[in-house]
Amino acid sequence: MADLPPFTLAVVGAGPRGVGVLERLGANAGELLGGRRVEVHLIDPYPPGPGRVWRYDQSPLLRMNSMPEDVTMYTDDSVRMAGPVRPGPSLLEWARKVRDGGLDAEVPADVVAELTALDPFDFPTRRLQSAYLTWVYRQVVADLPGEFDVVEHAARAVGVAGNTVSLSDGSAVVADAVVFTVGHLDAEPDERERELVSFAAQHGLAYYPAGYTADVDYSAIAPGEAVLVRGFGLAFVDLMLLLTEGRGGRFEERPCGGLRYHPSGAEPVLHVGSRRGVPYHAKIGYRLRGKPLRLPRFFDAYAIDELAGAALDFRRDVWPLVAKELAWGYYSELFTGHPARVRMDFTVFADAFADLAWDSPGMRDLVARAVPADADRLDLDRLDRPLAGRTSGTAEEFGKELREYVEADLARRADQEFSADLGAFMALLSVYGQLPTLVRKGRLDAASQVSDMDGWFHGFFSYYASGPPPRRLEELLALHEAGLVSFVGAEMGVTAERGVFVASGASHPETVEARTLVEARLPGPSVTRAADGLLRQLRDAGELAEEAVADPVTGALLPSGRIHTRVSDSRLLDRAGRAHPHRFAVGPHTSARSAAAFTRPRTNALSFRQNDAVAREILALVNPPS
């Protein structure tokens, strides 16, 4: 291969996902490279490794919603992939090795104390994660075979024509292959948001469409101003901190527990609501007590293959298997971790459970006989919509009820007596990793896939499994007590009338008027409304398309908003559905629907499997079979 010119690869996006692909290129090179030189161009205006989301240059108040032992960038023997495993330290292991002198890493001065004191149950700052990802990147580059050269470009990719990638600094990269490692797509406002933007402009109001909270400038929000906030997930948590403690306020530990907030006087008053009307569940702060879980048990690849029907409805045909998997994880931990709270041998229960359909009379009877306490039984409907059918007479009464709900959630998530919740959490993670297999089969009803699987179920996953650190909910309670946060309730709606925004909900009859409205959420996937100029250029040229889910019976197409890729190898598909031989895309807003670029150890992470597969496809281009 020495007589061939170097193979040039452009990686557009040098955050954790781009580094993950680079690591897999190096890991697979011994088998597939064949001696040819490879020049990798990493294109990103943000630092390679952390990228945009995890860059050091952001508020020190912002934290991860994962514990350090649950964060790794490295593969292990649980990952079912063709390439070799290259183990490395989790965030916690890295911090301990740096602290003990076993690793040489440049750690910014203001996170040294945090790194030194890091505990397995802490929730690190995003700045500490930035230091870890920077070290991982440098280690990956140092470990690449000698045939690799890496060139960093602190610029945006602004266009692709043929094999030339144009950059915002005026330079260009002529590439034999391009891989787009896209995160969540920034999007222009949708139709309803545009109406609100127009209304705000007409009446001198402030409207903030969906966006990444850390990148939005909220400085125009005045002290004491009433602000409507639609969304009660992680974006709201970031917003809450930036507009309170980020403006000079201070939280104080109470001697009897909980927090007290001391305002600075610069804070607005936040009126928050959402469809559920409650914040995401706090992250669980304990480990399993029972026997190791066997997951997935009822929603594995075999079960997906067995799903019959030409147009499966997610809620009718798939959800029962998913729910049974969650219940299996829950009851496995309850029976083996807390045997005094059940009335049946686990083996007997497991055999009977396996033969029964989810939520059938037989299963309900089995659970009633085996689990005497109603509080120990898994109720997924109540879990999904905890305020359904409940109303309060006033906003103040509802505020008291919501405080009790949050306090109970915090207590439950800190008490190992409820470790069955962690069993359900682990089962939910295993289910999420199976969804690309379901998509690849192509038998889901198109509307059901977009609205139920991508919409409702993804929302349920985030609400149950991807919530904030417990401290954030304690801060929420302190801010409510200080009069700086109030609760609109479930089914929050906002109207634009009488020159103001008006919010109402189903949990109490009172309404709130405000001159500022914030959408506290990330934009949904949308190639049509892509804010990135490169994606728009490729879309308009027909070289990048929005995934359209085909109904298996009628053939009707329903857009999903995602970048259309071939799930089997991550190749970019054009408007006509043709796979580009030398362009690839990986990330959560592609057809493959992968989750975060880094993940919990020993979970057969989908993102790692995809990184390995796309790296092997690229190396096959470097050294094509003769």
XYZ file of C-alpha atoms in Angstrom:
626
model
C 0.000 0.000 0.000
C 3.032 2.292 0.161
C 2.532 3.342 -3.487
C -0.968 4.727 -2.765
C -1.524 8.315 -1.603
C -2.768 8.772 1.964
C -6.477 8.126 2.480
C -8.101 11.328 3.740
C -11.043 11.210 6.140
C -12.985 14.291 7.237
C -14.745 13.945 10.591
C -17.276 16.750 10.918
C -17.793 17.063 14.667
C -14.905 16.350 17.034
C -16.884 15.881 20.236
C -17.202 12.567 22.085
C -18.852 10.828 19.130
C -16.167 11.863 16.686
C -13.478 10.749 19.128
C -15.295 7.447 19.570
C -15.146 6.814 15.820
C -11.463 7.783 15.803
C -10.745 5.326 18.621
C -12.467 2.531 16.704
C -10.475 3.368 13.565
C -7.289 2.842 15.517
C -8.574 -0.311 17.218
C -9.541 -1.958 13.910
C -6.520 -0.774 11.907
C -4.382 -3.805 12.710
C -6.891 -6.081 11.005
C -8.124 -3.872 8.160
C -5.717 -1.046 7.341
C -3.188 -2.920 5.246
C -0.363 -0.433 5.729
C -1.790 2.557 3.856
C -1.423 5.957 5.482
C -4.587 7.681 6.759
C -4.987 11.414 7.320
C -7.890 12.259 9.633
C -9.164 15.846 9.641
C -11.201 16.724 12.754
C -13.450 19.679 11.969
C -15.103 21.457 14.882
C -15.019 25.057 16.197
C -15.079 23.605 19.722
C -12.209 21.720 21.403
C -11.676 18.134 20.200
C -12.831 15.657 22.820
C -15.417 17.716 24.746
C -16.897 19.388 21.682
C -19.719 21.883 22.081
C -21.833 20.331 24.834
C -18.988 19.343 27.155
C -16.608 22.235 26.487
C -14.858 23.686 29.513
C -16.051 27.197 28.676
C -19.472 27.053 30.337
C -20.970 27.812 33.727
C -19.349 25.890 36.607
C -22.871 25.478 38.036
C -23.848 23.024 35.300
C -23.441 19.351 36.164
C -23.840 16.001 34.516
C -26.900 13.915 35.330
C -24.717 10.790 35.541
C -22.514 9.507 38.325
C -18.791 9.155 37.473
C -18.771 5.360 37.651
C -21.525 5.352 34.991
C -19.535 7.319 32.397
C -17.015 5.737 30.054
C -15.655 6.326 26.577
C -14.172 2.841 26.332
C -15.425 -0.519 25.102
C -15.519 -3.664 27.210
C -16.366 -7.306 26.578
C -20.123 -6.633 26.873
C -20.039 -4.769 23.527
C -21.112 -7.101 20.721
C -19.018 -5.821 17.814
C -16.668 -7.149 15.184
C -13.656 -5.112 16.311
C -11.363 -5.653 19.278
C -12.090 -4.396 22.783
C -9.780 -1.617 23.930
C -10.559 -1.026 27.619
C -9.917 2.226 29.394
C -10.931 4.084 32.547
C -14.382 5.337 33.395
C -14.622 8.927 34.577
C -14.354 7.745 38.188
C -11.378 5.457 37.503
C -9.658 8.220 35.547
C -10.141 10.718 38.375
C -8.731 8.277 40.930
C -5.706 7.472 38.780
C -4.996 11.150 38.150
C -5.380 11.879 41.868
C -3.035 9.016 42.789
C -0.416 9.960 40.197
C -1.064 6.958 37.965
C -2.066 9.078 34.964
C -0.654 12.291 33.586
C -3.474 14.662 32.741
C -3.813 18.417 32.469
C -6.661 19.320 34.805
C -7.851 22.946 35.042
C -7.119 24.450 38.443
C -10.742 25.094 39.324
C -11.737 21.408 39.062
C -8.735 19.936 40.928
C -10.554 20.013 44.276
C -13.613 18.365 42.723
C -11.489 15.659 41.110
C -9.670 14.995 44.388
C -12.880 14.561 46.363
C -14.886 12.759 43.658
C -17.153 10.042 45.057
C -18.925 7.250 43.112
C -22.302 8.815 43.924
C -21.354 12.389 43.015
C -22.636 14.159 39.921
C -19.580 15.815 38.352
C -19.536 19.262 36.829
C -19.521 19.404 33.060
C -16.135 21.085 33.374
C -14.682 17.964 35.017
C -16.213 15.816 32.277
C -14.559 18.184 29.801
C -11.166 17.422 31.368
C -11.838 13.670 31.120
C -12.904 13.899 27.475
C -9.853 16.027 26.650
C -7.610 13.361 28.178
C -9.455 10.593 26.301
C -8.982 12.426 23.018
C -5.264 12.898 23.563
C -4.903 9.278 24.600
C -6.782 8.068 21.522
C -4.517 10.123 19.259
C -1.395 8.887 21.074
C -2.524 5.268 20.668
C -3.225 5.473 16.925
C -0.995 3.313 14.723
C 1.921 5.032 13.027
C 0.070 5.147 9.712
C -2.367 7.747 11.099
C -1.973 11.523 11.074
C -4.565 13.741 12.776
C -5.161 17.345 11.706
C -7.359 19.602 13.853
C -9.441 22.382 12.304
C -10.980 24.869 14.767
C -13.629 25.847 12.244
C -17.072 24.882 11.022
C -17.710 22.776 7.968
C -19.881 25.062 5.833
C -20.208 23.110 2.604
C -19.506 19.828 0.845
C -19.149 19.653 -2.928
C -18.024 16.367 -4.357
C -15.093 15.339 -2.206
C -14.262 18.856 -0.981
C -15.314 20.037 2.477
C -15.260 23.837 2.784
C -14.514 25.387 6.179
C -15.557 28.659 7.794
C -11.942 29.881 7.947
C -11.684 29.803 4.155
C -9.719 26.564 3.936
C -10.898 23.261 2.499
C -10.270 19.553 2.962
C -10.291 17.195 0.000
C -11.576 13.994 1.535
C -11.905 10.424 0.314
C -14.646 9.918 2.924
C -16.678 12.095 5.290
C -18.345 11.096 8.539
C -20.790 13.489 10.165
C -20.860 12.890 13.931
C -23.951 14.914 14.653
C -25.444 15.504 18.062
C -28.914 16.905 18.643
C -29.760 19.113 15.689
C -30.314 22.811 16.231
C -33.503 23.800 14.460
C -35.250 26.946 13.347
C -38.593 27.590 15.116
C -41.503 25.433 13.988
C -44.817 26.866 12.792
C -46.278 27.409 16.269
C -43.010 28.877 17.546
C -42.890 31.266 14.579
C -46.369 32.482 15.496
C -45.169 33.157 19.035
C -42.014 34.892 17.745
C -44.230 37.149 15.626
C -46.643 37.831 18.503
C -43.736 38.707 20.805
C -42.307 41.111 18.220
C -45.667 42.827 17.743
C -46.240 43.377 21.465
C -42.717 43.954 22.757
C -42.540 40.590 24.521
C -39.667 38.121 24.849
C -39.980 34.607 23.453
C -37.207 31.994 23.598
C -37.823 29.011 21.277
C -36.441 25.543 22.045
C -32.649 25.482 22.242
C -29.638 24.247 24.159
C -29.914 26.148 27.446
C -26.196 26.728 28.001
C -25.945 28.487 24.631
C -28.958 30.808 24.979
C -28.475 34.377 26.223
C -31.083 35.036 28.918
C -29.487 38.265 30.144
C -32.458 40.336 28.932
C -34.751 38.671 31.490
C -35.142 41.320 34.177
C -34.988 40.842 37.960
C -38.425 40.122 39.427
C -39.953 39.501 36.008
C -42.599 36.778 35.667
C -41.363 34.140 33.218
C -43.429 31.271 31.837
C -41.338 28.131 31.356
C -42.739 25.279 29.309
C -40.805 22.085 30.051
C -39.834 20.412 33.339
C -36.833 18.304 32.310
C -33.089 18.818 32.229
C -33.255 22.000 30.159
C -35.439 23.561 32.852
C -32.988 22.488 35.558
C -30.147 24.287 33.752
C -32.311 27.354 33.208
C -33.357 27.390 36.874
C -29.747 27.384 38.062
C -28.517 29.978 35.576
C -31.288 32.432 36.488
C -30.948 32.018 40.280
C -27.602 30.867 41.668
C -26.060 32.022 38.393
C -27.271 35.540 39.235
C -25.662 35.642 42.638
C -28.132 33.780 44.844
C -26.948 31.229 47.371
C -28.204 27.876 48.671
C -27.610 27.034 52.316
C -27.832 23.625 53.970
C -30.470 23.549 56.719
C -29.443 21.865 59.994
C -32.568 19.705 59.834
C -32.053 18.785 56.170
C -32.992 20.385 52.891
C -31.904 23.738 51.527
C -32.712 27.401 52.058
C -32.225 29.870 49.214
C -30.876 33.370 49.808
C -31.832 35.562 46.830
C -29.534 38.156 45.326
C -32.443 40.250 44.066
C -31.467 39.680 40.429
C -33.691 36.617 39.930
C -36.898 36.472 37.876
C -39.917 34.436 39.029
C -40.314 31.193 37.067
C -43.751 29.664 36.463
C -43.083 26.155 35.178
C -45.288 23.426 33.791
C -45.346 20.601 31.259
C -47.547 17.779 30.010
C -46.869 15.696 33.120
C -46.640 18.743 35.349
C -43.846 17.243 37.459
C -40.047 17.306 37.147
C -38.110 14.335 35.833
C -37.387 11.727 38.486
C -34.187 12.282 40.431
C -31.310 9.955 39.607
C -31.115 6.876 41.825
C -28.439 7.009 44.522
C -27.876 3.349 45.402
C -26.967 -0.020 43.875
C -28.906 -3.239 43.330
C -29.208 -5.543 46.334
C -30.439 -8.700 44.624
C -29.034 -11.183 42.161
C -27.611 -9.964 38.830
C -30.361 -9.115 36.370
C -30.831 -11.062 33.146
C -31.603 -8.351 30.603
C -33.153 -8.114 28.129
C -35.374 -11.105 28.919
C -38.633 -10.471 27.057
C -37.665 -7.725 24.609
C -34.598 -9.223 22.994
C -33.803 -9.620 19.298
C -35.623 -12.964 19.205
C -38.797 -11.433 20.623
C -38.616 -8.611 18.081
C -38.225 -11.163 15.284
C -41.333 -12.945 16.565
C -43.511 -9.843 16.410
C -46.154 -10.601 13.823
C -48.023 -8.162 11.653
C -47.401 -5.971 8.669
C -48.152 -2.696 10.445
C -47.333 -2.972 14.115
C -48.699 -0.371 16.466
C -46.103 0.495 19.116
C -48.522 0.865 21.996
C -50.664 -2.139 21.079
C -48.038 -4.616 19.861
C -44.654 -3.510 21.213
C -45.340 -1.736 24.499
C -46.672 -4.920 26.196
C -43.272 -6.571 25.631
C -41.451 -3.440 26.791
C -43.640 -3.136 29.885
C -43.130 -6.806 30.706
C -39.352 -6.247 30.461
C -39.556 -3.314 32.869
C -41.666 -5.366 35.261
C -39.205 -8.249 34.993
C -36.325 -5.985 36.031
C -38.419 -4.508 38.831
C -39.728 -7.736 40.311
C -36.432 -9.592 39.864
C -34.811 -7.055 42.172
C -37.775 -6.954 44.564
C -37.849 -10.746 44.997
C -34.094 -11.321 45.243
C -33.169 -8.100 47.042
C -36.141 -7.849 49.421
C -37.497 -11.390 49.945
C -39.313 -10.432 53.181
C -41.717 -8.269 51.146
C -42.981 -11.043 48.867
C -45.027 -14.202 49.472
C -43.760 -16.501 46.749
C -40.503 -18.161 45.811
C -38.877 -16.210 42.996
C -38.443 -19.290 40.813
C -42.157 -20.018 41.018
C -43.015 -16.378 40.331
C -40.569 -16.142 37.407
C -41.944 -19.281 35.737
C -45.522 -18.051 36.012
C -44.587 -14.501 34.982
C -42.867 -15.700 31.811
C -46.039 -17.421 30.579
C -48.407 -14.496 31.133
C -49.167 -11.543 28.912
C -48.458 -8.098 30.298
C -51.322 -6.658 32.355
C -53.518 -9.685 31.732
C -55.925 -10.791 34.502
C -53.593 -13.705 35.191
C -50.572 -11.442 35.617
C -52.470 -9.021 37.838
C -53.591 -11.949 39.976
C -50.035 -13.317 40.148
C -48.648 -9.988 41.322
C -51.472 -9.544 43.835
C -50.767 -12.972 45.341
C -46.997 -12.582 45.355
C -46.599 -8.925 46.375
C -48.873 -8.031 49.307
C -48.181 -4.277 49.541
C -49.724 -2.107 46.858
C -46.765 0.282 47.195
C -44.436 -2.554 46.101
C -46.333 -3.213 42.859
C -45.231 -1.605 39.622
C -47.877 0.726 38.166
C -46.539 2.052 34.867
C -49.630 4.153 34.088
C -49.370 5.996 37.398
C -45.621 6.304 36.897
C -46.065 7.861 33.460
C -48.816 10.331 34.421
C -48.688 10.847 38.190
C -51.131 13.793 38.165
C -53.753 12.223 35.900
C -57.239 12.816 37.282
C -56.001 14.966 40.157
C -56.918 18.619 40.565
C -56.419 21.194 43.299
C -58.605 24.148 44.185
C -55.827 26.738 43.993
C -52.275 27.132 42.744
C -51.109 27.287 46.356
C -52.746 23.951 47.193
C -51.242 22.400 44.087
C -47.823 23.758 45.033
C -48.054 21.970 48.378
C -49.056 18.716 46.666
C -46.218 18.965 44.175
C -43.739 19.634 46.981
C -44.916 16.430 48.665
C -44.517 14.551 45.375
C -40.948 15.809 44.911
C -40.036 15.129 48.546
C -41.348 11.572 48.214
C -39.372 11.082 45.004
C -36.181 12.306 46.658
C -36.714 9.991 49.636
C -37.461 6.989 47.426
C -34.482 7.574 45.141
C -32.150 7.720 48.152
C -33.509 4.644 49.973
C -32.189 1.221 48.950
C -35.402 -0.308 50.271
C -36.814 0.780 46.908
C -34.034 -0.747 44.816
C -36.661 -2.446 42.641
C -36.864 0.968 40.947
C -33.249 0.487 39.892
C -34.170 -2.914 38.460
C -36.790 -1.210 36.288
C -34.252 1.469 35.341
C -31.745 -1.144 34.177
C -34.464 -2.920 32.199
C -35.422 0.360 30.555
C -31.808 0.889 29.458
C -31.751 -2.592 27.926
C -34.995 -1.880 26.065
C -33.686 1.389 24.660
C -30.732 -0.426 23.135
C -33.089 -2.758 21.263
C -35.094 -0.091 19.452
C -32.787 0.165 16.396
C -33.393 -3.536 15.809
C -37.119 -2.830 15.821
C -36.662 0.074 13.397
C -34.508 -2.015 11.090
C -37.306 -4.563 10.730
C -39.458 -1.807 9.204
C -42.782 -3.246 10.336
C -43.961 -0.436 12.637
C -46.890 1.688 11.565
C -45.322 4.960 10.446
C -47.483 7.239 12.603
C -46.985 4.977 15.609
C -43.207 4.958 15.157
C -42.988 8.745 15.013
C -45.586 9.645 17.649
C -45.402 6.675 20.028
C -41.868 5.283 19.854
C -39.910 8.455 18.990
C -42.328 10.703 20.865
C -44.169 9.285 23.871
C -41.793 6.415 24.707
C -38.640 8.522 24.321
C -40.244 11.069 26.628
C -41.063 8.371 29.176
C -37.492 7.084 29.013
C -36.070 10.548 29.643
C -38.521 11.258 32.473
C -37.803 8.004 34.302
C -34.178 7.274 33.466
C -32.519 10.584 32.550
C -33.469 12.939 35.336
C -31.375 15.400 37.331
C -29.147 14.818 40.364
C -31.205 14.803 43.595
C -29.621 18.076 44.694
C -31.306 19.845 41.797
C -34.762 18.881 43.066
C -33.800 20.014 46.565
C -32.856 23.352 44.998
C -36.198 23.430 43.193
C -38.000 23.042 46.529
C -35.879 25.806 48.086
C -36.632 28.169 45.205
C -40.352 27.382 45.486
C -40.227 28.153 49.188
C -38.449 31.434 48.403
C -41.242 32.416 46.012
C -39.035 32.267 42.907
C -40.631 29.177 41.330
C -44.317 28.345 41.027
C -46.024 25.393 39.362
C -48.494 25.723 36.489
C -49.342 22.016 36.539
C -49.997 19.220 34.070
C -51.145 19.694 30.467
C -49.684 23.186 30.459
C -51.000 25.318 27.650
C -49.929 28.793 26.570
C -52.041 31.250 24.617
C -51.013 34.588 23.139
C -53.779 37.081 23.923
C -54.366 40.640 25.130
C -50.729 41.465 24.355
C -49.290 38.911 26.808
C -48.628 35.181 27.175
C -51.164 33.335 29.338
C -50.443 29.925 30.867
C -52.944 27.452 32.278
C -52.952 23.801 33.256
C -55.197 20.928 34.271
C -53.971 20.720 37.875
C -55.626 23.884 39.209
C -57.906 26.607 37.790
C -55.589 29.623 38.076
C -53.786 31.207 35.125
C -50.530 33.160 34.914
C -49.773 36.093 32.631
C -46.240 37.041 31.613
C -44.311 39.012 29.029
C -41.617 36.334 28.682
C -42.008 32.720 27.592
C -39.177 30.163 27.511
C -39.394 26.762 25.809
C -37.179 24.712 28.140
C -36.364 21.813 25.855
C -34.115 20.798 23.022
C -35.593 21.101 19.539
C -36.970 17.889 18.122
C -35.105 16.386 15.179
C -35.814 18.218 11.945
C -33.797 18.181 8.755
C -36.444 20.459 7.229
C -35.797 23.163 9.865
C -32.065 22.512 10.312
C -30.257 25.596 11.575
C -26.845 24.340 10.463
C -25.825 25.767 7.101
C -23.970 22.624 6.013
C -26.983 20.399 6.590
C -29.215 22.862 4.745
C -26.836 22.935 1.773
C -26.734 19.151 1.540
C -30.501 18.949 2.014
C -31.250 21.511 -0.682
C -28.900 19.717 -3.077
C -30.747 16.444 -2.445
C -27.595 14.839 -1.021
C -29.017 14.592 2.492
C -32.613 13.679 3.212
C -35.037 13.642 6.091
C -35.931 10.119 7.086
C -39.478 9.304 6.022
C -40.982 6.315 7.780
C -42.934 4.160 5.341
C -46.157 2.577 6.471
C -45.722 -1.164 5.811
C -49.301 -1.530 4.516
C -50.162 1.650 2.630
C -46.655 2.737 1.737
C -47.484 6.266 2.893
C -44.468 8.232 4.114
C -44.309 10.187 7.350
C -41.241 12.367 8.044
C -39.431 11.633 11.306
C -37.183 14.693 11.226
C -34.015 12.600 11.388
C -31.093 12.480 8.996
C -31.775 9.533 6.722
C -29.047 6.913 7.045
C -28.836 3.229 6.282
C -29.089 1.682 9.739
C -26.876 -1.293 8.888
C -23.764 0.776 8.052
C -24.605 4.464 8.804
C -24.182 5.515 5.165
C -25.884 8.775 4.269
C -28.931 8.363 2.031
C -29.868 10.981 -0.544
C -33.295 12.248 -1.565
C -33.801 9.228 -3.832
C -32.833 6.799 -1.066
C -29.420 5.974 -2.534
C -26.565 5.283 -0.113
C -23.508 7.446 -0.625
C -20.434 5.209 -0.886
C -18.143 7.588 1.021
C -20.376 9.600 3.386
C -21.573 8.477 6.795
C -23.541 9.974 9.678
C -23.889 8.795 13.281
C -25.736 10.319 16.208
C -29.089 10.493 18.015
C -30.839 12.385 15.212
C -30.028 9.850 12.504
C -32.108 6.840 11.489
C -30.123 4.670 13.902
C -31.436 6.653 16.929
C -28.397 6.020 19.103
C -28.130 7.500 22.558
C -25.248 9.386 24.167
C -21.713 9.193 22.792
C -20.443 7.945 26.158
C -22.295 5.440 28.273
C -22.467 3.233 31.340
C -19.824 0.491 31.408
C -20.840 -3.072 30.597
C -24.115 -2.253 28.854
C -23.320 -3.313 25.261
C -23.715 0.333 24.313
C -25.374 0.963 20.968
C -23.207 4.002 20.239
C -20.053 1.894 20.686
C -21.400 -0.779 18.358
C -22.209 1.824 15.720
C -18.811 3.483 16.076
C -17.122 0.148 15.504
C -19.283 -0.698 12.487
C -18.753 2.661 10.768
C -15.015 2.576 11.471
C -14.779 -0.823 9.796
C -16.749 0.464 6.799
C -14.318 3.368 6.452
C -11.286 1.105 6.756
C -12.764 -1.095 4.052
C -12.598 1.965 1.788
C -8.987 2.598 2.796
C -8.006 -0.937 1.913
C -10.657 -2.322 -0.443
C -10.683 -6.099 -0.930
C -8.832 -7.166 -4.053
